[in-house]
Amino acid sequence: MAFTIAIDGPAAAGKGTIGRALAAHFGFAHLDTGLLYRATGRKMLQGLDPVAAARSLRAEDLLADDLRSSEVGQAASRVAAIPEVRQALLDFQRAFARRTGGAVLDGRDIGTVICPEAEVKFFVTASDAERARRRHLELSEKDPRLTLKEVVEDLRQRDARDSARATAPLRPAKDALLLDTSEMTIEEAVATAVAEVEGRRGA
Ligand code: CDP
C-alpha cells in the first residue's frame, strides 16, 4: 500500500534530518529531492544544458561528493526555476512517492505539486539565524574558511528565488502541519513528527 509523507520548507530547516529519521522509524524509502536539482545544477556548472542534464540524470549523479556545497546549491536553485527542468524530474518523484511500502520525500513542492494526495504533509521551518548556524556547522567541516555571513547570504538568496519563481514556488500546502524547529532538538523534532504520522496512520 502507498503511504506518502511530504516534507517541504526553506533551505536548511531540518527537512532531510527529519525525513531520514521518519523513513528509518517507519521502514519507508526516503528521497531527498533537493539532490535531483543539485545534480542538475552541478552539470550546468560543468557546461551542460540544464534541461538536457535533468532529462539524462542517473543514480550515480546523486553521489557526487560536492553536491552539498553552496555553489552547487545556488546552481540548483537557478535550474529549479526552469519549468522544463521540473517537468523532467516529475514522473520519477511521483512514482517514488506512491511506491508500495511507504515513502518520505523532502523538498519544496512535494505537498503542493509532486504528491498533493500525500497522507501526511509537514512544512518544516526554523529562524533564519538558526538555519544559518546549523548549515554553517555542517559545511564548515569540509570548508573551514566558509563564514557564517556567506551561509546567511546563500540561504537568503535561495529562499527568495525559490519563493518567487512562477513554477512550483516554495509555500506550505493548505493541509500541511507547520513544524518550527528553531527551539527543538533533533530528537524533539523527530518525536513530534513521528507522533503526528502515527496519529494519521491510525486514523
Ligand atoms: O538542503 P537545502 O534545504 O539547503 O536544499 P535542497 O533541499 O538540497 O535543495 C536545493 C535547491 O533545489 C533549493 O534551493 C531549490 O531551489 C531546489 N529544490 C526545488 O526547487 N524543489 C525541490 N523539491 C527540492 C529542491
PDB file of C-alpha atoms and ligand atoms in Angstrom:
ATOM      1  CA  MET A   1       0.000   0.000   0.000  1.00  0.00           C
ATOM      2  CA  ALA A   2       1.187   3.537  -0.728  1.00  0.00           C
ATOM      3  CA  PHE A   3       1.661   5.946   2.168  1.00  0.00           C
ATOM      4  CA  THR A   4       3.439   9.214   1.471  1.00  0.00           C
ATOM      5  CA  ILE A   5       4.991  11.666   3.890  1.00  0.00           C
ATOM      6  CA  ALA A   6       5.704  15.024   2.207  1.00  0.00           C
ATOM      7  CA  ILE A   7       8.207  17.376   3.851  1.00  0.00           C
ATOM      8  CA  ASP A   8       8.702  20.872   2.483  1.00  0.00           C
ATOM      9  CA  GLY A   9      10.328  24.009   3.791  1.00  0.00           C
ATOM     10  CA  PRO A  10      13.061  26.601   3.260  1.00  0.00           C
ATOM     11  CA  ALA A  11      16.769  25.817   2.994  1.00  0.00           C
ATOM     12  CA  ALA A  12      18.480  24.104   5.922  1.00  0.00           C
ATOM     13  CA  ALA A  13      15.338  23.892   8.078  1.00  0.00           C
ATOM     14  CA  GLY A  14      15.953  20.243   9.008  1.00  0.00           C
ATOM     15  CA  LYS A  15      13.825  18.553   6.328  1.00  0.00           C
ATOM     16  CA  GLY A  16      16.473  15.983   5.457  1.00  0.00           C
ATOM     17  CA  THR A  17      17.227  15.044   9.052  1.00  0.00           C
ATOM     18  CA  ILE A  18      13.542  14.620   9.890  1.00  0.00           C
ATOM     19  CA  GLY A  19      12.876  12.816   6.603  1.00  0.00           C
ATOM     20  CA  ARG A  20      15.653  10.278   7.136  1.00  0.00           C
ATOM     21  CA  ALA A  21      14.565   9.651  10.722  1.00  0.00           C
ATOM     22  CA  LEU A  22      10.904   9.157   9.731  1.00  0.00           C
ATOM     23  CA  ALA A  23      11.900   6.770   6.954  1.00  0.00           C
ATOM     24  CA  ALA A  24      14.060   4.734   9.344  1.00  0.00           C
ATOM     25  CA  HIS A  25      11.329   4.683  12.003  1.00  0.00           C
ATOM     26  CA  PHE A  26       8.539   3.508   9.694  1.00  0.00           C
ATOM     27  CA  GLY A  27      10.677   1.426   7.312  1.00  0.00           C
ATOM     28  CA  PHE A  28       9.806   3.713   4.374  1.00  0.00           C
ATOM     29  CA  ALA A  29      12.008   4.683   1.424  1.00  0.00           C
ATOM     30  CA  HIS A  30      13.424   8.223   1.514  1.00  0.00           C
ATOM     31  CA  LEU A  31      14.124  10.629  -1.348  1.00  0.00           C
ATOM     32  CA  ASP A  32      15.934  13.932  -0.824  1.00  0.00           C
ATOM     33  CA  THR A  33      14.545  15.644  -3.934  1.00  0.00           C
ATOM     34  CA  GLY A  34      16.986  18.547  -3.499  1.00  0.00           C
ATOM     35  CA  LEU A  35      19.688  16.165  -4.723  1.00  0.00           C
ATOM     36  CA  LEU A  36      17.965  15.931  -8.131  1.00  0.00           C
ATOM     37  CA  TYR A  37      18.179  19.726  -8.528  1.00  0.00           C
ATOM     38  CA  ARG A  38      21.673  19.856  -7.066  1.00  0.00           C
ATOM     39  CA  ALA A  39      22.904  17.169  -9.507  1.00  0.00           C
ATOM     40  CA  THR A  40      21.298  19.080 -12.383  1.00  0.00           C
ATOM     41  CA  GLY A  41      22.825  22.373 -11.189  1.00  0.00           C
ATOM     42  CA  ARG A  42      26.218  20.729 -10.889  1.00  0.00           C
ATOM     43  CA  LYS A  43      26.045  19.622 -14.512  1.00  0.00           C
ATOM     44  CA  MET A  44      25.093  23.132 -15.564  1.00  0.00           C
ATOM     45  CA  LEU A  45      28.239  24.393 -13.816  1.00  0.00           C
ATOM     46  CA  GLN A  46      30.176  21.878 -15.929  1.00  0.00           C
ATOM     47  CA  GLY A  47      28.705  23.472 -19.061  1.00  0.00           C
ATOM     48  CA  LEU A  48      25.752  21.215 -19.827  1.00  0.00           C
ATOM     49  CA  ASP A  49      22.331  22.462 -20.812  1.00  0.00           C
ATOM     50  CA  PRO A  50      20.216  22.154 -17.628  1.00  0.00           C
ATOM     51  CA  VAL A  51      17.135  20.686 -19.338  1.00  0.00           C
ATOM     52  CA  ALA A  52      19.198  18.031 -21.118  1.00  0.00           C
ATOM     53  CA  ALA A  53      21.035  17.373 -17.847  1.00  0.00           C
ATOM     54  CA  ALA A  54      17.780  16.863 -15.916  1.00  0.00           C
ATOM     55  CA  ARG A  55      16.442  14.518 -18.603  1.00  0.00           C
ATOM     56  CA  SER A  56      19.554  12.345 -18.503  1.00  0.00           C
ATOM     57  CA  LEU A  57      20.207  12.194 -14.736  1.00  0.00           C
ATOM     58  CA  ARG A  58      21.460   8.838 -13.456  1.00  0.00           C
ATOM     59  CA  ALA A  59      21.564   7.346  -9.984  1.00  0.00           C
ATOM     60  CA  GLU A  60      25.352   7.840  -9.744  1.00  0.00           C
ATOM     61  CA  ASP A  61      24.938  11.598 -10.356  1.00  0.00           C
ATOM     62  CA  LEU A  62      23.333  11.791  -6.911  1.00  0.00           C
ATOM     63  CA  LEU A  63      26.503  10.509  -5.246  1.00  0.00           C
ATOM     64  CA  ALA A  64      28.953  13.277  -6.243  1.00  0.00           C
ATOM     65  CA  ASP A  65      30.709  14.462  -3.093  1.00  0.00           C
ATOM     66  CA  ASP A  66      30.416  18.196  -3.786  1.00  0.00           C
ATOM     67  CA  LEU A  67      26.617  18.212  -4.121  1.00  0.00           C
ATOM     68  CA  ARG A  68      26.072  19.860  -0.726  1.00  0.00           C
ATOM     69  CA  SER A  69      28.314  22.886  -1.431  1.00  0.00           C
ATOM     70  CA  SER A  70      26.868  26.422  -1.514  1.00  0.00           C
ATOM     71  CA  GLU A  71      27.975  26.858  -5.113  1.00  0.00           C
ATOM     72  CA  VAL A  72      26.060  23.774  -6.256  1.00  0.00           C
ATOM     73  CA  GLY A  73      23.082  24.806  -4.067  1.00  0.00           C
ATOM     74  CA  GLN A  74      22.917  28.163  -5.846  1.00  0.00           C
ATOM     75  CA  ALA A  75      23.088  26.453  -9.242  1.00  0.00           C
ATOM     76  CA  ALA A  76      20.333  24.076  -8.067  1.00  0.00           C
ATOM     77  CA  SER A  77      18.017  26.931  -7.215  1.00  0.00           C
ATOM     78  CA  ARG A  78      18.648  28.553 -10.607  1.00  0.00           C
ATOM     79  CA  VAL A  79      17.882  25.397 -12.607  1.00  0.00           C
ATOM     80  CA  ALA A  80      14.906  24.698 -10.299  1.00  0.00           C
ATOM     81  CA  ALA A  81      13.176  27.820 -11.655  1.00  0.00           C
ATOM     82  CA  ILE A  82      13.155  26.363 -15.205  1.00  0.00           C
ATOM     83  CA  PRO A  83       9.750  24.696 -15.836  1.00  0.00           C
ATOM     84  CA  GLU A  84      11.217  22.097 -18.264  1.00  0.00           C
ATOM     85  CA  VAL A  85      13.730  21.008 -15.632  1.00  0.00           C
ATOM     86  CA  ARG A  86      10.959  20.491 -13.059  1.00  0.00           C
ATOM     87  CA  GLN A  87       8.877  18.646 -15.664  1.00  0.00           C
ATOM     88  CA  ALA A  88      11.790  16.305 -16.480  1.00  0.00           C
ATOM     89  CA  LEU A  89      12.077  15.323 -12.794  1.00  0.00           C
ATOM     90  CA  LEU A  90       8.347  14.979 -12.121  1.00  0.00           C
ATOM     91  CA  ASP A  91       7.493  11.388 -13.105  1.00  0.00           C
ATOM     92  CA  PHE A  92      10.385   9.884 -11.151  1.00  0.00           C
ATOM     93  CA  GLN A  93       9.358  11.747  -7.998  1.00  0.00           C
ATOM     94  CA  ARG A  94       5.652  10.870  -8.388  1.00  0.00           C
ATOM     95  CA  ALA A  95       6.395   7.191  -8.894  1.00  0.00           C
ATOM     96  CA  PHE A  96       8.712   7.238  -5.881  1.00  0.00           C
ATOM     97  CA  ALA A  97       6.023   8.915  -3.742  1.00  0.00           C
ATOM     98  CA  ARG A  98       3.419   6.260  -4.480  1.00  0.00           C
ATOM     99  CA  ARG A  99       5.675   3.209  -4.324  1.00  0.00           C
ATOM    100  CA  THR A 100       4.415   0.255  -2.333  1.00  0.00           C
ATOM    101  CA  GLY A 101       5.604   0.164   1.247  1.00  0.00           C
ATOM    102  CA  GLY A 102       5.652   3.884   2.014  1.00  0.00           C
ATOM    103  CA  ALA A 103       7.825   6.844   1.045  1.00  0.00           C
ATOM    104  CA  VAL A 104       9.167  10.037   2.557  1.00  0.00           C
ATOM    105  CA  LEU A 105      10.136  12.856   0.178  1.00  0.00           C
ATOM    106  CA  ASP A 106      11.609  16.165   1.188  1.00  0.00           C
ATOM    107  CA  GLY A 107      11.878  19.304  -0.955  1.00  0.00           C
ATOM    108  CA  ARG A 108       9.938  22.460  -1.791  1.00  0.00           C
ATOM    109  CA  ASP A 109       6.860  21.318  -3.729  1.00  0.00           C
ATOM    110  CA  ILE A 110       6.169  17.780  -2.506  1.00  0.00           C
ATOM    111  CA  GLY A 111       2.883  18.536  -0.754  1.00  0.00           C
ATOM    112  CA  THR A 112       1.729  21.061  -3.368  1.00  0.00           C
ATOM    113  CA  VAL A 113       2.775  19.606  -6.745  1.00  0.00           C
ATOM    114  CA  ILE A 114       4.505  16.212  -6.575  1.00  0.00           C
ATOM    115  CA  CYS A 115       2.104  14.492  -4.210  1.00  0.00           C
ATOM    116  CA  PRO A 116      -0.900  16.628  -3.206  1.00  0.00           C
ATOM    117  CA  GLU A 117      -2.573  13.371  -2.082  1.00  0.00           C
ATOM    118  CA  ALA A 118       0.184  12.630   0.476  1.00  0.00           C
ATOM    119  CA  GLU A 119      -1.249  11.142   3.662  1.00  0.00           C
ATOM    120  CA  VAL A 120       0.879  13.420   5.868  1.00  0.00           C
ATOM    121  CA  LYS A 121       2.433  16.789   4.995  1.00  0.00           C
ATOM    122  CA  PHE A 122       4.895  18.791   7.026  1.00  0.00           C
ATOM    123  CA  PHE A 123       6.183  22.290   6.410  1.00  0.00           C
ATOM    124  CA  VAL A 124       9.405  22.496   8.389  1.00  0.00           C
ATOM    125  CA  THR A 125      10.814  25.911   9.283  1.00  0.00           C
ATOM    126  CA  ALA A 126      13.335  27.447  11.678  1.00  0.00           C
ATOM    127  CA  SER A 127      14.514  31.007  12.245  1.00  0.00           C
ATOM    128  CA  ASP A 128      16.984  32.427   9.713  1.00  0.00           C
ATOM    129  CA  ALA A 129      19.712  32.599  12.365  1.00  0.00           C
ATOM    130  CA  GLU A 130      19.206  29.008  13.468  1.00  0.00           C
ATOM    131  CA  ARG A 131      19.132  27.640   9.921  1.00  0.00           C
ATOM    132  CA  ALA A 132      22.340  29.511   9.087  1.00  0.00           C
ATOM    133  CA  ARG A 133      24.012  28.302  12.278  1.00  0.00           C
ATOM    134  CA  ARG A 134      23.188  24.658  11.507  1.00  0.00           C
ATOM    135  CA  ARG A 135      24.217  24.829   7.855  1.00  0.00           C
ATOM    136  CA  HIS A 136      27.461  26.625   8.721  1.00  0.00           C
ATOM    137  CA  LEU A 137      28.284  23.907  11.244  1.00  0.00           C
ATOM    138  CA  GLU A 138      27.649  21.241   8.593  1.00  0.00           C
ATOM    139  CA  LEU A 139      29.521  22.880   5.709  1.00  0.00           C
ATOM    140  CA  SER A 140      32.497  24.219   7.651  1.00  0.00           C
ATOM    141  CA  GLU A 141      33.633  20.645   8.322  1.00  0.00           C
ATOM    142  CA  LYS A 142      34.553  20.373   4.637  1.00  0.00           C
ATOM    143  CA  ASP A 143      35.301  24.053   4.063  1.00  0.00           C
ATOM    144  CA  PRO A 144      36.774  25.640   7.227  1.00  0.00           C
ATOM    145  CA  ARG A 145      37.123  29.053   5.545  1.00  0.00           C
ATOM    146  CA  LEU A 146      33.379  29.384   4.941  1.00  0.00           C
ATOM    147  CA  THR A 147      31.943  32.229   7.045  1.00  0.00           C
ATOM    148  CA  LEU A 148      28.549  32.413   8.736  1.00  0.00           C
ATOM    149  CA  LYS A 149      27.868  35.575   6.737  1.00  0.00           C
ATOM    150  CA  GLU A 150      28.345  33.678   3.456  1.00  0.00           C
ATOM    151  CA  VAL A 151      25.933  30.982   4.601  1.00  0.00           C
ATOM    152  CA  VAL A 152      23.321  33.578   5.638  1.00  0.00           C
ATOM    153  CA  GLU A 153      23.574  35.164   2.197  1.00  0.00           C
ATOM    154  CA  ASP A 154      23.337  31.781   0.413  1.00  0.00           C
ATOM    155  CA  LEU A 155      20.171  30.782   2.283  1.00  0.00           C
ATOM    156  CA  ARG A 156      18.611  34.220   1.833  1.00  0.00           C
ATOM    157  CA  GLN A 157      19.187  34.225  -1.928  1.00  0.00           C
ATOM    158  CA  ARG A 158      17.911  30.692  -2.440  1.00  0.00           C
ATOM    159  CA  ASP A 159      14.808  31.180  -0.304  1.00  0.00           C
ATOM    160  CA  ALA A 160      13.967  34.388  -2.164  1.00  0.00           C
ATOM    161  CA  ARG A 161      14.449  32.717  -5.565  1.00  0.00           C
ATOM    162  CA  ASP A 162      12.587  29.548  -4.554  1.00  0.00           C
ATOM    163  CA  SER A 163       9.628  31.541  -3.183  1.00  0.00           C
ATOM    164  CA  ALA A 164       9.369  33.984  -6.076  1.00  0.00           C
ATOM    165  CA  ARG A 165       9.509  31.564  -9.024  1.00  0.00           C
ATOM    166  CA  ALA A 166       6.351  31.063 -11.081  1.00  0.00           C
ATOM    167  CA  THR A 167       6.504  27.263 -11.243  1.00  0.00           C
ATOM    168  CA  ALA A 168       6.104  25.280  -8.016  1.00  0.00           C
ATOM    169  CA  PRO A 169       7.181  28.062  -5.643  1.00  0.00           C
ATOM    170  CA  LEU A 170       8.119  27.272  -2.062  1.00  0.00           C
ATOM    171  CA  ARG A 171       4.948  27.506   0.021  1.00  0.00           C
ATOM    172  CA  PRO A 172       3.119  25.320   2.525  1.00  0.00           C
ATOM    173  CA  ALA A 173       0.298  23.113   1.256  1.00  0.00           C
ATOM    174  CA  LYS A 174      -3.051  24.141   2.792  1.00  0.00           C
ATOM    175  CA  ASP A 175      -3.205  20.926   4.786  1.00  0.00           C
ATOM    176  CA  ALA A 176       0.456  20.883   5.897  1.00  0.00           C
ATOM    177  CA  LEU A 177       1.388  20.732   9.554  1.00  0.00           C
ATOM    178  CA  LEU A 178       3.767  23.560  10.425  1.00  0.00           C
ATOM    179  CA  LEU A 179       6.814  22.386  12.353  1.00  0.00           C
ATOM    180  CA  ASP A 180       9.052  25.187  13.629  1.00  0.00           C
ATOM    181  CA  THR A 181      12.262  23.526  14.799  1.00  0.00           C
ATOM    182  CA  SER A 182      14.049  26.718  15.972  1.00  0.00           C
ATOM    183  CA  GLU A 183      13.814  25.781  19.637  1.00  0.00           C
ATOM    184  CA  MET A 184      13.743  21.999  19.230  1.00  0.00           C
ATOM    185  CA  THR A 185      16.496  19.427  19.434  1.00  0.00           C
ATOM    186  CA  ILE A 186      16.634  16.905  16.589  1.00  0.00           C
ATOM    187  CA  GLU A 187      15.137  14.304  18.930  1.00  0.00           C
ATOM    188  CA  GLU A 188      12.203  16.577  19.803  1.00  0.00           C
ATOM    189  CA  ALA A 189      11.503  17.464  16.180  1.00  0.00           C
ATOM    190  CA  VAL A 190      11.622  13.801  15.122  1.00  0.00           C
ATOM    191  CA  ALA A 191       9.434  12.685  18.052  1.00  0.00           C
ATOM    192  CA  THR A 192       6.828  15.343  17.148  1.00  0.00           C
ATOM    193  CA  ALA A 193       6.817  14.233  13.518  1.00  0.00           C
ATOM    194  CA  VAL A 194       6.634  10.514  14.420  1.00  0.00           C
ATOM    195  CA  ALA A 195       3.663  11.133  16.735  1.00  0.00           C
ATOM    196  CA  GLU A 196       1.852  13.053  14.005  1.00  0.00           C
ATOM    197  CA  VAL A 197       2.397  10.273  11.444  1.00  0.00           C
ATOM    198  CA  GLU A 198       1.316   7.611  13.911  1.00  0.00           C
ATOM    199  CA  GLY A 199      -1.870   9.576  14.551  1.00  0.00           C
ATOM    200  CA  ARG A 200      -2.648   9.750  10.822  1.00  0.00           C
ATOM    201  CA  ARG A 201      -1.776   6.108  10.191  1.00  0.00           C
ATOM    202  CA  GLY A 202      -4.185   5.026  12.874  1.00  0.00           C
ATOM    203  CA  ALA A 203      -6.883   7.360  11.540  1.00  0.00           C
TER     204      ALA A 203
HETATM  205  O1  CDP B   1      19.299  21.179   1.853  1.00  0.00           O
HETATM  206  P1  CDP B   1      18.706  22.504   1.450  1.00  0.00           P
HETATM  207  O2  CDP B   1      17.400  22.751   2.134  1.00  0.00           O
HETATM  208  O3  CDP B   1      19.659  23.641   1.584  1.00  0.00           O
HETATM  209  O4  CDP B   1      18.432  22.464  -0.113  1.00  0.00           O
HETATM  210  P2  CDP B   1      17.962  21.237  -1.033  1.00  0.00           P
HETATM  211  O5  CDP B   1      16.702  20.645  -0.467  1.00  0.00           O
HETATM  212  O6  CDP B   1      19.099  20.326  -1.283  1.00  0.00           O
HETATM  213  O7  CDP B   1      17.560  21.995  -2.394  1.00  0.00           O
HETATM  214  C1  CDP B   1      18.489  22.718  -3.181  1.00  0.00           C
HETATM  215  C2  CDP B   1      17.695  23.617  -4.119  1.00  0.00           C
HETATM  216  O8  CDP B   1      16.947  22.785  -5.008  1.00  0.00           O
HETATM  217  C3  CDP B   1      16.664  24.513  -3.457  1.00  0.00           C
HETATM  218  O9  CDP B   1      17.178  25.771  -3.069  1.00  0.00           O
HETATM  219  C4  CDP B   1      15.577  24.629  -4.522  1.00  0.00           C
HETATM  220  O10 CDP B   1      15.857  25.657  -5.426  1.00  0.00           O
HETATM  221  C5  CDP B   1      15.676  23.332  -5.292  1.00  0.00           C
HETATM  222  N1  CDP B   1      14.599  22.371  -4.969  1.00  0.00           N
HETATM  223  C6  CDP B   1      13.361  22.568  -5.550  1.00  0.00           C
HETATM  224  O11 CDP B   1      13.142  23.539  -6.261  1.00  0.00           O
HETATM  225  N2  CDP B   1      12.366  21.657  -5.358  1.00  0.00           N
HETATM  226  C7  CDP B   1      12.560  20.590  -4.577  1.00  0.00           C
HETATM  227  N3  CDP B   1      11.562  19.709  -4.438  1.00  0.00           N
HETATM  228  C8  CDP B   1      13.793  20.394  -3.942  1.00  0.00           C
HETATM  229  C9  CDP B   1      14.800  21.326  -4.151  1.00  0.00           C
END
